[in-house]
mmCIF file with all atom_site columns, C-alpha atoms in Angstrom:
data_model
loop_
_atom_site.group_PDB
_atom_site.id
_atom_site.type_symbol
_atom_site.label_atom_id
_atom_site.label_alt_id
_atom_site.label_comp_id
_atom_site.label_asym_id
_atom_site.label_entity_id
_atom_site.label_seq_id
_atom_site.pdbx_PDB_ins_code
_atom_site.Cartn_x
_atom_site.Cartn_y
_atom_site.Cartn_z
_atom_site.occupancy
_atom_site.B_iso_or_equiv
_atom_site.pdbx_formal_charge
_atom_site.auth_seq_id
_atom_site.auth_comp_id
_atom_site.auth_asym_id
_atom_site.auth_atom_id
_atom_site.pdbx_PDB_model_num
ATOM 1   C CA . MET A 1 1   ? 11.772  -27.754 -83.940 1.00 38.00 ? 76  MET A CA 1
ATOM 2   C CA . ASN A 1 2   ? 11.029  -29.129 -80.503 1.00 33.00 ? 77  ASN A CA 1
ATOM 3   C CA . ARG A 1 3   ? 7.955   -27.305 -79.236 1.00 37.00 ? 78  ARG A CA 1
ATOM 4   C CA . ARG A 1 4   ? 9.589   -27.043 -75.835 1.00 37.00 ? 79  ARG A CA 1
ATOM 5   C CA . ALA A 1 5   ? 12.030  -24.572 -77.360 1.00 38.00 ? 80  ALA A CA 1
ATOM 6   C CA . LEU A 1 6   ? 9.515   -21.771 -76.985 1.00 42.00 ? 81  LEU A CA 1
ATOM 7   C CA . THR A 1 7   ? 11.263  -18.977 -75.131 1.00 39.00 ? 82  THR A CA 1
ATOM 8   C CA . LEU A 1 8   ? 9.606   -18.724 -71.772 1.00 42.00 ? 83  LEU A CA 1
ATOM 9   C CA . GLY A 1 9   ? 11.400  -17.196 -68.845 1.00 41.00 ? 84  GLY A CA 1
ATOM 10  C CA . THR A 1 10  ? 10.479  -15.740 -65.530 1.00 38.00 ? 85  THR A CA 1
ATOM 11  C CA . GLY A 1 11  ? 10.319  -12.267 -64.083 1.00 39.00 ? 86  GLY A CA 1
ATOM 12  C CA . ALA A 1 12  ? 12.764  -10.108 -66.009 1.00 38.00 ? 87  ALA A CA 1
ATOM 13  C CA . LEU A 1 13  ? 12.358  -12.091 -69.217 1.00 38.00 ? 88  LEU A CA 1
ATOM 14  C CA . ALA A 1 14  ? 8.603   -11.757 -69.137 1.00 41.00 ? 89  ALA A CA 1
ATOM 15  C CA . LEU A 1 15  ? 8.929   -8.000  -68.917 1.00 38.00 ? 90  LEU A CA 1
ATOM 16  C CA . GLY A 1 16  ? 11.915  -7.890  -71.244 1.00 41.00 ? 91  GLY A CA 1
ATOM 17  C CA . VAL A 1 17  ? 10.114  -9.474  -74.163 1.00 39.00 ? 92  VAL A CA 1
ATOM 18  C CA . PHE A 1 18  ? 7.217   -7.081  -73.707 1.00 37.00 ? 93  PHE A CA 1
ATOM 19  C CA . GLY A 1 19  ? 8.862   -4.181  -75.456 1.00 37.00 ? 94  GLY A CA 1
ATOM 20  C CA . LEU A 1 20  ? 9.499   -6.058  -78.704 1.00 35.00 ? 95  LEU A CA 1
ATOM 21  C CA . GLY A 1 21  ? 7.621   -9.335  -78.682 1.00 38.00 ? 96  GLY A CA 1
ATOM 22  C CA . TYR A 1 22  ? 4.361   -7.665  -77.695 1.00 37.00 ? 97  TYR A CA 1
ATOM 23  C CA . TRP A 1 23  ? 4.131   -6.007  -81.085 1.00 34.00 ? 98  TRP A CA 1
ATOM 24  C CA . LEU A 1 24  ? 5.559   -8.883  -83.150 1.00 32.00 ? 99  LEU A CA 1
ATOM 25  C CA . TYR A 1 25  ? 3.557   -11.948 -82.241 1.00 36.00 ? 100 TYR A CA 1
ATOM 26  C CA . PRO A 1 26  ? 0.679   -12.852 -84.582 1.00 39.00 ? 101 PRO A CA 1
ATOM 27  C CA . HIS A 1 27  ? -2.621  -12.117 -82.885 1.00 45.00 ? 102 HIS A CA 1
ATOM 28  C CA . GLY A 1 28  ? -5.030  -14.964 -82.328 1.00 44.00 ? 103 GLY A CA 1
ATOM 29  C CA . GLU A 1 29  ? -8.485  -15.169 -83.785 1.00 44.00 ? 104 GLU A CA 1
ATOM 30  C CA . LEU A 1 30  ? -11.006 -13.438 -81.540 1.00 48.00 ? 105 LEU A CA 1
ATOM 31  C CA . ALA A 1 31  ? -13.781 -15.974 -81.359 1.00 44.00 ? 106 ALA A CA 1
ATOM 32  C CA . GLY A 1 32  ? -16.014 -13.655 -79.354 1.00 50.00 ? 107 GLY A CA 1
ATOM 33  C CA . PRO A 1 33  ? -18.039 -14.958 -76.432 1.00 51.00 ? 108 PRO A CA 1
ATOM 34  C CA . ALA A 1 34  ? -17.610 -18.632 -75.673 1.00 45.00 ? 109 ALA A CA 1
ATOM 35  C CA . ALA A 1 35  ? -19.957 -20.468 -77.994 1.00 40.00 ? 110 ALA A CA 1
ATOM 36  C CA . THR A 1 36  ? -19.441 -23.985 -76.688 1.00 43.00 ? 111 THR A CA 1
ATOM 37  C CA . GLY A 1 37  ? -22.561 -24.225 -74.575 1.00 41.00 ? 112 GLY A CA 1
ATOM 38  C CA . ARG A 1 38  ? -20.356 -24.527 -71.520 1.00 51.00 ? 113 ARG A CA 1
ATOM 39  C CA . ASN A 1 39  ? -21.439 -22.458 -68.546 1.00 55.00 ? 114 ASN A CA 1
ATOM 40  C CA . ASP A 1 40  ? -19.457 -22.987 -65.378 1.00 86.00 ? 115 ASP A CA 1
ATOM 41  C CA . THR A 1 41  ? -17.120 -21.156 -63.051 1.00 94.00 ? 116 THR A CA 1
ATOM 42  C CA . TYR A 1 42  ? -14.257 -21.418 -65.563 1.00 96.00 ? 117 TYR A CA 1
ATOM 43  C CA . VAL A 1 43  ? -15.932 -20.425 -68.820 1.00 95.00 ? 118 VAL A CA 1
ATOM 44  C CA . ARG A 1 44  ? -19.114 -18.416 -69.183 1.00 95.00 ? 119 ARG A CA 1
ATOM 45  C CA . PRO A 1 45  ? -21.015 -17.765 -72.433 1.00 93.00 ? 120 PRO A CA 1
ATOM 46  C CA . HIS A 1 46  ? -20.054 -14.083 -72.184 1.00 94.00 ? 121 HIS A CA 1
ATOM 47  C CA . SER A 1 47  ? -16.310 -14.725 -71.824 1.00 95.00 ? 122 SER A CA 1
ATOM 48  C CA . PRO A 1 48  ? -14.051 -13.327 -74.567 1.00 95.00 ? 123 PRO A CA 1
ATOM 49  C CA . VAL A 1 49  ? -12.140 -16.082 -76.366 1.00 95.00 ? 124 VAL A CA 1
ATOM 50  C CA . ILE A 1 50  ? -8.967  -15.679 -78.424 1.00 95.00 ? 125 ILE A CA 1
ATOM 51  C CA . GLY A 1 51  ? -8.300  -18.688 -80.604 1.00 95.00 ? 126 GLY A CA 1
ATOM 52  C CA . LYS A 1 52  ? -10.278 -21.522 -82.112 1.00 94.00 ? 127 LYS A CA 1
ATOM 53  C CA . ALA A 1 53  ? -13.549 -22.387 -80.415 1.00 90.00 ? 128 ALA A CA 1
ATOM 54  C CA . ASP A 1 54  ? -12.806 -26.117 -80.797 1.00 93.00 ? 129 ASP A CA 1
ATOM 55  C CA . ALA A 1 55  ? -9.225  -26.008 -79.500 1.00 96.00 ? 130 ALA A CA 1
ATOM 56  C CA . ARG A 1 56  ? -8.176  -29.033 -77.459 1.00 95.00 ? 131 ARG A CA 1
ATOM 57  C CA . VAL A 1 57  ? -6.658  -26.953 -74.683 1.00 97.00 ? 132 VAL A CA 1
ATOM 58  C CA . THR A 1 58  ? -8.330  -23.990 -73.007 1.00 97.00 ? 133 THR A CA 1
ATOM 59  C CA . ILE A 1 59  ? -6.317  -21.523 -70.950 1.00 98.00 ? 134 ILE A CA 1
ATOM 60  C CA . VAL A 1 60  ? -8.524  -19.542 -68.597 1.00 98.00 ? 135 VAL A CA 1
ATOM 61  C CA . GLU A 1 61  ? -6.872  -16.370 -67.334 1.00 98.00 ? 136 GLU A CA 1
ATOM 62  C CA . PHE A 1 62  ? -8.335  -14.264 -64.563 1.00 98.00 ? 137 PHE A CA 1
ATOM 63  C CA . PHE A 1 63  ? -6.673  -10.909 -65.205 1.00 98.00 ? 138 PHE A CA 1
ATOM 64  C CA . ASP A 1 64  ? -6.790  -7.301  -64.110 1.00 98.00 ? 139 ASP A CA 1
ATOM 65  C CA . PRO A 1 65  ? -6.137  -4.640  -66.787 1.00 98.00 ? 140 PRO A CA 1
ATOM 66  C CA . SER A 1 66  ? -4.203  -2.641  -64.145 1.00 97.00 ? 141 SER A CA 1
ATOM 67  C CA . CYS A 1 67  ? -1.966  -5.562  -63.145 1.00 97.00 ? 142 CYS A CA 1
ATOM 68  C CA . GLU A 1 68  ? 1.719   -5.293  -64.104 1.00 97.00 ? 143 GLU A CA 1
ATOM 69  C CA . ALA A 1 69  ? 2.191   -9.068  -64.073 1.00 97.00 ? 144 ALA A CA 1
ATOM 70  C CA . CYS A 1 70  ? -0.780  -9.474  -66.433 1.00 98.00 ? 145 CYS A CA 1
ATOM 71  C CA . ARG A 1 71  ? 0.907   -6.982  -68.724 1.00 98.00 ? 146 ARG A CA 1
ATOM 72  C CA . GLY A 1 72  ? 4.091   -9.043  -68.562 1.00 97.00 ? 147 GLY A CA 1
ATOM 73  C CA . PHE A 1 73  ? 2.274   -12.286 -69.423 1.00 97.00 ? 148 PHE A CA 1
ATOM 74  C CA . HIS A 1 74  ? 0.369   -10.757 -72.328 1.00 97.00 ? 149 HIS A CA 1
ATOM 75  C CA . PRO A 1 75  ? 3.080   -11.274 -74.998 1.00 97.00 ? 150 PRO A CA 1
ATOM 76  C CA . ILE A 1 76  ? 3.961   -14.693 -73.586 1.00 97.00 ? 151 ILE A CA 1
ATOM 77  C CA . LEU A 1 77  ? 0.372   -15.850 -74.032 1.00 97.00 ? 152 LEU A CA 1
ATOM 78  C CA . GLY A 1 78  ? 0.519   -14.457 -77.555 1.00 96.00 ? 153 GLY A CA 1
ATOM 79  C CA . GLN A 1 79  ? 3.604   -16.550 -78.281 1.00 97.00 ? 154 GLN A CA 1
ATOM 80  C CA . ILE A 1 80  ? 1.857   -19.675 -77.020 1.00 97.00 ? 155 ILE A CA 1
ATOM 81  C CA . LEU A 1 81  ? -1.236  -19.027 -79.128 1.00 97.00 ? 156 LEU A CA 1
ATOM 82  C CA . ALA A 1 82  ? 0.924   -18.331 -82.181 1.00 97.00 ? 157 ALA A CA 1
ATOM 83  C CA . ARG A 1 83  ? 2.800   -21.601 -81.681 1.00 97.00 ? 158 ARG A CA 1
ATOM 84  C CA . HIS A 1 84  ? -0.395  -23.658 -81.234 1.00 97.00 ? 159 HIS A CA 1
ATOM 85  C CA . PRO A 1 85  ? -3.033  -21.820 -83.307 1.00 97.00 ? 160 PRO A CA 1
ATOM 86  C CA . GLU A 1 86  ? -5.218  -24.885 -83.849 1.00 96.00 ? 161 GLU A CA 1
ATOM 87  C CA . ASP A 1 87  ? -4.921  -26.481 -80.444 1.00 97.00 ? 162 ASP A CA 1
ATOM 88  C CA . VAL A 1 88  ? -4.872  -23.755 -77.783 1.00 98.00 ? 163 VAL A CA 1
ATOM 89  C CA . ARG A 1 89  ? -7.345  -21.004 -77.013 1.00 97.00 ? 164 ARG A CA 1
ATOM 90  C CA . LEU A 1 90  ? -7.406  -18.303 -74.348 1.00 98.00 ? 165 LEU A CA 1
ATOM 91  C CA . VAL A 1 91  ? -10.519 -17.464 -72.357 1.00 97.00 ? 166 VAL A CA 1
ATOM 92  C CA . LEU A 1 92  ? -10.321 -14.139 -70.545 1.00 98.00 ? 167 LEU A CA 1
ATOM 93  C CA . ARG A 1 93  ? -12.034 -13.564 -67.222 1.00 98.00 ? 168 ARG A CA 1
ATOM 94  C CA . TYR A 1 94  ? -12.017 -10.270 -65.366 1.00 98.00 ? 169 TYR A CA 1
ATOM 95  C CA . ALA A 1 95  ? -10.590 -9.902  -61.865 1.00 98.00 ? 170 ALA A CA 1
ATOM 96  C CA . PRO A 1 96  ? -10.818 -6.139  -61.227 1.00 97.00 ? 171 PRO A CA 1
ATOM 97  C CA . PHE A 1 97  ? -8.922  -6.044  -57.953 1.00 97.00 ? 172 PHE A CA 1
ATOM 98  C CA . HIS A 1 98  ? -7.231  -2.666  -58.385 1.00 96.00 ? 173 HIS A CA 1
ATOM 99  C CA . GLN A 1 99  ? -8.933  0.677   -57.999 1.00 95.00 ? 174 GLN A CA 1
ATOM 100 C CA . GLY A 1 100 ? -10.415 1.764   -61.324 1.00 96.00 ? 175 GLY A CA 1
ATOM 101 C CA . SER A 1 101 ? -10.078 -1.641  -62.970 1.00 97.00 ? 176 SER A CA 1
ATOM 102 C CA . ASP A 1 102 ? -13.839 -2.040  -63.189 1.00 97.00 ? 177 ASP A CA 1
ATOM 103 C CA . GLU A 1 103 ? -13.869 1.024   -65.455 1.00 98.00 ? 178 GLU A CA 1
ATOM 104 C CA . ALA A 1 104 ? -11.126 -0.530  -67.590 1.00 98.00 ? 179 ALA A CA 1
ATOM 105 C CA . VAL A 1 105 ? -13.330 -3.611  -67.927 1.00 98.00 ? 180 VAL A CA 1
ATOM 106 C CA . ARG A 1 106 ? -16.141 -1.369  -69.155 1.00 98.00 ? 181 ARG A CA 1
ATOM 107 C CA . ILE A 1 107 ? -13.767 0.031   -71.781 1.00 98.00 ? 182 ILE A CA 1
ATOM 108 C CA . LEU A 1 108 ? -12.872 -3.481  -72.921 1.00 98.00 ? 183 LEU A CA 1
ATOM 109 C CA . GLU A 1 109 ? -16.479 -4.649  -73.043 1.00 98.00 ? 184 GLU A CA 1
ATOM 110 C CA . ALA A 1 110 ? -17.448 -1.552  -75.035 1.00 98.00 ? 185 ALA A CA 1
ATOM 111 C CA . ALA A 1 111 ? -14.550 -2.300  -77.383 1.00 98.00 ? 186 ALA A CA 1
ATOM 112 C CA . ARG A 1 112 ? -15.828 -5.851  -77.815 1.00 96.00 ? 187 ARG A CA 1
ATOM 113 C CA . LEU A 1 113 ? -19.174 -4.498  -78.977 1.00 96.00 ? 188 LEU A CA 1
ATOM 114 C CA . GLN A 1 114 ? -17.300 -2.537  -81.647 1.00 97.00 ? 189 GLN A CA 1
ATOM 115 C CA . GLY A 1 115 ? -15.144 -5.497  -82.694 1.00 96.00 ? 190 GLY A CA 1
ATOM 116 C CA . ARG A 1 116 ? -11.981 -3.865  -81.314 1.00 97.00 ? 191 ARG A CA 1
ATOM 117 C CA . PHE A 1 117 ? -11.397 -5.883  -78.156 1.00 97.00 ? 192 PHE A CA 1
ATOM 118 C CA . GLU A 1 118 ? -7.882  -7.086  -78.939 1.00 96.00 ? 193 GLU A CA 1
ATOM 119 C CA . GLN A 1 119 ? -6.711  -3.725  -80.243 1.00 97.00 ? 194 GLN A CA 1
ATOM 120 C CA . VAL A 1 120 ? -7.895  -1.923  -77.136 1.00 98.00 ? 195 VAL A CA 1
ATOM 121 C CA . LEU A 1 121 ? -6.577  -4.625  -74.789 1.00 98.00 ? 196 LEU A CA 1
ATOM 122 C CA . ASP A 1 122 ? -3.168  -4.365  -76.480 1.00 97.00 ? 197 ASP A CA 1
ATOM 123 C CA . ALA A 1 123 ? -3.197  -0.578  -76.178 1.00 98.00 ? 198 ALA A CA 1
ATOM 124 C CA . LEU A 1 124 ? -4.223  -0.533  -72.511 1.00 98.00 ? 199 LEU A CA 1
ATOM 125 C CA . PHE A 1 125 ? -1.459  -2.983  -71.644 1.00 98.00 ? 200 PHE A CA 1
ATOM 126 C CA . ALA A 1 126 ? 1.153   -1.243  -73.790 1.00 97.00 ? 201 ALA A CA 1
ATOM 127 C CA . ARG A 1 127 ? 0.473   2.121   -72.148 1.00 98.00 ? 202 ARG A CA 1
ATOM 128 C CA . GLN A 1 128 ? -0.529  0.796   -68.739 1.00 98.00 ? 203 GLN A CA 1
ATOM 129 C CA . PRO A 1 129 ? 1.999   2.939   -66.814 1.00 97.00 ? 204 PRO A CA 1
ATOM 130 C CA . GLU A 1 130 ? 0.255   6.059   -68.145 1.00 97.00 ? 205 GLU A CA 1
ATOM 131 C CA . TRP A 1 131 ? -3.123  5.309   -66.604 1.00 98.00 ? 206 TRP A CA 1
ATOM 132 C CA . ALA A 1 132 ? -2.953  2.508   -64.034 1.00 97.00 ? 207 ALA A CA 1
ATOM 133 C CA . ALA A 1 133 ? -1.073  4.045   -61.106 1.00 90.00 ? 208 ALA A CA 1
ATOM 134 C CA . HIS A 1 134 ? -2.269  2.125   -58.042 1.00 84.00 ? 209 HIS A CA 1
ATOM 135 C CA . GLY A 1 135 ? -4.322  4.304   -55.749 1.00 86.00 ? 210 GLY A CA 1
ATOM 136 C CA . ALA A 1 136 ? -4.630  7.054   -58.356 1.00 92.00 ? 211 ALA A CA 1
ATOM 137 C CA . PRO A 1 137 ? -5.709  5.592   -61.721 1.00 96.00 ? 212 PRO A CA 1
ATOM 138 C CA . ASN A 1 138 ? -6.142  8.080   -64.557 1.00 98.00 ? 213 ASN A CA 1
ATOM 139 C CA . LEU A 1 139 ? -9.192  6.641   -66.252 1.00 97.00 ? 214 LEU A CA 1
ATOM 140 C CA . ALA A 1 140 ? -9.648  9.620   -68.558 1.00 98.00 ? 215 ALA A CA 1
ATOM 141 C CA . THR A 1 141 ? -6.262  8.697   -69.997 1.00 98.00 ? 216 THR A CA 1
ATOM 142 C CA . ALA A 1 142 ? -7.360  5.073   -70.328 1.00 98.00 ? 217 ALA A CA 1
ATOM 143 C CA . TRP A 1 143 ? -10.348 6.193   -72.383 1.00 98.00 ? 218 TRP A CA 1
ATOM 144 C CA . ARG A 1 144 ? -8.097  8.373   -74.561 1.00 98.00 ? 219 ARG A CA 1
ATOM 145 C CA . ILE A 1 145 ? -5.769  5.442   -75.153 1.00 98.00 ? 220 ILE A CA 1
ATOM 146 C CA . ALA A 1 146 ? -8.746  3.330   -76.209 1.00 98.00 ? 221 ALA A CA 1
ATOM 147 C CA . GLY A 1 147 ? -9.845  6.091   -78.560 1.00 98.00 ? 222 GLY A CA 1
ATOM 148 C CA . ALA A 1 148 ? -6.377  6.227   -80.110 1.00 98.00 ? 223 ALA A CA 1
ATOM 149 C CA . ALA A 1 149 ? -6.708  2.465   -80.697 1.00 98.00 ? 224 ALA A CA 1
ATOM 150 C CA . GLY A 1 150 ? -9.773  3.101   -82.832 1.00 97.00 ? 225 GLY A CA 1
ATOM 151 C CA . LEU A 1 151 ? -12.623 3.011   -80.338 1.00 98.00 ? 226 LEU A CA 1
ATOM 152 C CA . ASP A 1 152 ? -15.625 5.253   -81.022 1.00 98.00 ? 227 ASP A CA 1
ATOM 153 C CA . LEU A 1 153 ? -15.624 6.913   -77.624 1.00 98.00 ? 228 LEU A CA 1
ATOM 154 C CA . GLY A 1 154 ? -19.063 8.484   -77.779 1.00 97.00 ? 229 GLY A CA 1
ATOM 155 C CA . ARG A 1 155 ? -20.706 5.149   -78.456 1.00 98.00 ? 230 ARG A CA 1
ATOM 156 C CA . ALA A 1 156 ? -18.318 3.265   -76.144 1.00 98.00 ? 231 ALA A CA 1
ATOM 157 C CA . LYS A 1 157 ? -19.075 5.374   -73.083 1.00 97.00 ? 232 LYS A CA 1
ATOM 158 C CA . GLU A 1 158 ? -22.769 4.580   -73.505 1.00 97.00 ? 233 GLU A CA 1
ATOM 159 C CA . ASP A 1 159 ? -22.123 0.891   -74.193 1.00 97.00 ? 234 ASP A CA 1
ATOM 160 C CA . GLY A 1 160 ? -19.861 0.589   -71.161 1.00 97.00 ? 235 GLY A CA 1
ATOM 161 C CA . ARG A 1 161 ? -22.810 1.463   -68.910 1.00 97.00 ? 236 ARG A CA 1
ATOM 162 C CA . ARG A 1 162 ? -25.144 -1.156  -70.331 1.00 96.00 ? 237 ARG A CA 1
ATOM 163 C CA . PRO A 1 163 ? -26.706 -3.554  -67.808 1.00 97.00 ? 238 PRO A CA 1
ATOM 164 C CA . GLN A 1 164 ? -25.095 -6.472  -69.632 1.00 96.00 ? 239 GLN A CA 1
ATOM 165 C CA . VAL A 1 165 ? -21.644 -5.126  -68.685 1.00 97.00 ? 240 VAL A CA 1
ATOM 166 C CA . ASP A 1 166 ? -22.756 -4.961  -65.053 1.00 97.00 ? 241 ASP A CA 1
ATOM 167 C CA . ARG A 1 167 ? -23.790 -8.598  -65.335 1.00 97.00 ? 242 ARG A CA 1
ATOM 168 C CA . VAL A 1 168 ? -20.400 -9.574  -66.794 1.00 97.00 ? 243 VAL A CA 1
ATOM 169 C CA . LEU A 1 169 ? -18.626 -7.895  -63.870 1.00 97.00 ? 244 LEU A CA 1
ATOM 170 C CA . GLN A 1 170 ? -20.945 -9.541  -61.360 1.00 97.00 ? 245 GLN A CA 1
ATOM 171 C CA . ALA A 1 171 ? -20.558 -13.007 -62.888 1.00 97.00 ? 246 ALA A CA 1
ATOM 172 C CA . ASP A 1 172 ? -16.785 -12.848 -63.147 1.00 98.00 ? 247 ASP A CA 1
ATOM 173 C CA . THR A 1 173 ? -16.471 -11.515 -59.600 1.00 97.00 ? 248 THR A CA 1
ATOM 174 C CA . ALA A 1 174 ? -18.670 -14.331 -58.300 1.00 97.00 ? 249 ALA A CA 1
ATOM 175 C CA . ASP A 1 175 ? -16.631 -16.936 -60.182 1.00 97.00 ? 250 ASP A CA 1
ATOM 176 C CA . LEU A 1 176 ? -13.250 -15.657 -59.015 1.00 96.00 ? 251 LEU A CA 1
ATOM 177 C CA . GLN A 1 177 ? -14.555 -15.833 -55.458 1.00 96.00 ? 252 GLN A CA 1
ATOM 178 C CA . ALA A 1 178 ? -15.868 -19.368 -56.002 1.00 96.00 ? 253 ALA A CA 1
ATOM 179 C CA . LEU A 1 179 ? -12.510 -20.448 -57.430 1.00 96.00 ? 254 LEU A CA 1
ATOM 180 C CA . GLN A 1 180 ? -10.644 -18.625 -54.650 1.00 96.00 ? 255 GLN A CA 1
ATOM 181 C CA . VAL A 1 181 ? -8.727  -16.438 -57.068 1.00 97.00 ? 256 VAL A CA 1
ATOM 182 C CA . ARG A 1 182 ? -6.784  -13.993 -54.928 1.00 96.00 ? 257 ARG A CA 1
ATOM 183 C CA . GLN A 1 183 ? -4.135  -12.653 -57.292 1.00 96.00 ? 258 GLN A CA 1
ATOM 184 C CA . THR A 1 184 ? -3.663  -11.825 -60.942 1.00 97.00 ? 259 THR A CA 1
ATOM 185 C CA . PRO A 1 185 ? -2.956  -13.345 -63.271 1.00 98.00 ? 260 PRO A CA 1
ATOM 186 C CA . THR A 1 186 ? -4.413  -16.685 -62.180 1.00 98.00 ? 261 THR A CA 1
ATOM 187 C CA . PHE A 1 187 ? -4.449  -19.470 -64.767 1.00 98.00 ? 262 PHE A CA 1
ATOM 188 C CA . PHE A 1 188 ? -6.382  -22.679 -65.264 1.00 97.00 ? 263 PHE A CA 1
ATOM 189 C CA . VAL A 1 189 ? -5.566  -25.059 -68.132 1.00 97.00 ? 264 VAL A CA 1
ATOM 190 C CA . ASN A 1 190 ? -8.442  -27.372 -69.032 1.00 96.00 ? 265 ASN A CA 1
ATOM 191 C CA . SER A 1 191 ? -9.758  -26.529 -65.551 1.00 95.00 ? 266 SER A CA 1
ATOM 192 C CA . ARG A 1 192 ? -6.470  -27.556 -63.920 1.00 96.00 ? 267 ARG A CA 1
ATOM 193 C CA . PRO A 1 193 ? -4.992  -24.806 -61.733 1.00 97.00 ? 268 PRO A CA 1
ATOM 194 C CA . LEU A 1 194 ? -1.455  -23.602 -62.305 1.00 97.00 ? 269 LEU A CA 1
ATOM 195 C CA . LEU A 1 195 ? -0.029  -24.549 -58.919 1.00 94.00 ? 270 LEU A CA 1
ATOM 196 C CA . SER A 1 196 ? 3.533   -23.328 -59.484 1.00 94.00 ? 271 SER A CA 1
ATOM 197 C CA . PHE A 1 197 ? 3.405   -19.811 -60.896 1.00 94.00 ? 272 PHE A CA 1
ATOM 198 C CA . GLY A 1 198 ? 5.591   -18.774 -63.821 1.00 95.00 ? 273 GLY A CA 1
ATOM 199 C CA . PRO A 1 199 ? 5.732   -18.666 -67.641 1.00 96.00 ? 274 PRO A CA 1
ATOM 200 C CA . ARG A 1 200 ? 7.702   -21.920 -67.921 1.00 96.00 ? 275 ARG A CA 1
ATOM 201 C CA . GLN A 1 201 ? 5.358   -23.735 -65.544 1.00 97.00 ? 276 GLN A CA 1
ATOM 202 C CA . LEU A 1 202 ? 2.331   -22.496 -67.487 1.00 98.00 ? 277 LEU A CA 1
ATOM 203 C CA . TYR A 1 203 ? 3.717   -23.718 -70.785 1.00 98.00 ? 278 TYR A CA 1
ATOM 204 C CA . GLU A 1 204 ? 4.673   -27.082 -69.337 1.00 97.00 ? 279 GLU A CA 1
ATOM 205 C CA . LEU A 1 205 ? 1.116   -27.547 -68.049 1.00 98.00 ? 280 LEU A CA 1
ATOM 206 C CA . ILE A 1 206 ? -0.218  -26.678 -71.509 1.00 98.00 ? 281 ILE A CA 1
ATOM 207 C CA . LEU A 1 207 ? 2.112   -29.220 -73.114 1.00 97.00 ? 282 LEU A CA 1
ATOM 208 C CA . ARG A 1 208 ? 0.979   -31.906 -70.677 1.00 97.00 ? 283 ARG A CA 1
ATOM 209 C CA . GLU A 1 209 ? -2.629  -31.206 -71.555 1.00 96.00 ? 284 GLU A CA 1
ATOM 210 C CA . LEU A 1 210 ? -1.861  -31.271 -75.272 1.00 96.00 ? 285 LEU A CA 1
ATOM 211 C CA . ASP A 1 211 ? -0.225  -34.664 -74.845 1.00 95.00 ? 286 ASP A CA 1
ATOM 212 C CA . ALA A 1 212 ? -3.162  -35.939 -72.776 1.00 93.00 ? 287 ALA A CA 1
ATOM 213 C CA . GLN A 1 213 ? -5.659  -34.867 -75.432 1.00 82.00 ? 288 GLN A CA 1
ATOM 214 C CA . ARG A 1 214 ? -3.972  -36.665 -78.342 1.00 77.00 ? 289 ARG A CA 1
#
């Protein structure tokens, strides 16, 4: 099958596939923090990585857990990773622009320490409307959702306040400013910015990079 046949649409399609495709795509391998020795404004050693550490193409996503568009892209990224499990990896960078998003990042980082990062990320996106109302986020609900996804909340609430989580937030905030990231999600593919925003444009950039790396 032609790899360009991957179903990638815009707007309504991105949100439409969320309800079903979100739960059906095979999850990538969580490689943990980037272990490549690379340390720059795109990829930091602390950055969560989904996929193979030696993949030829690296997608860097600056995302906000409260962002509806990030929620819409989540299953689309999963489809891409499932289609190219050996060749594409996703590096996640935090861009906590919305009120309360820094607390959601603390939940995710605490989940990573418990080996439940993907499960909690999936749950926070799936139930985002319950907790991420702009201007009035319900972070107690976000914590409950994480607990329902298997997070040990007593331990997680302590881990989320560790100085290392503060450093992750500080580093990612500094990098998004250096890269002039002003909206979420913002994507870079092998350090190339996605200049024309949309699911189809993202996939086409990935395919170009795959071809260039052959």
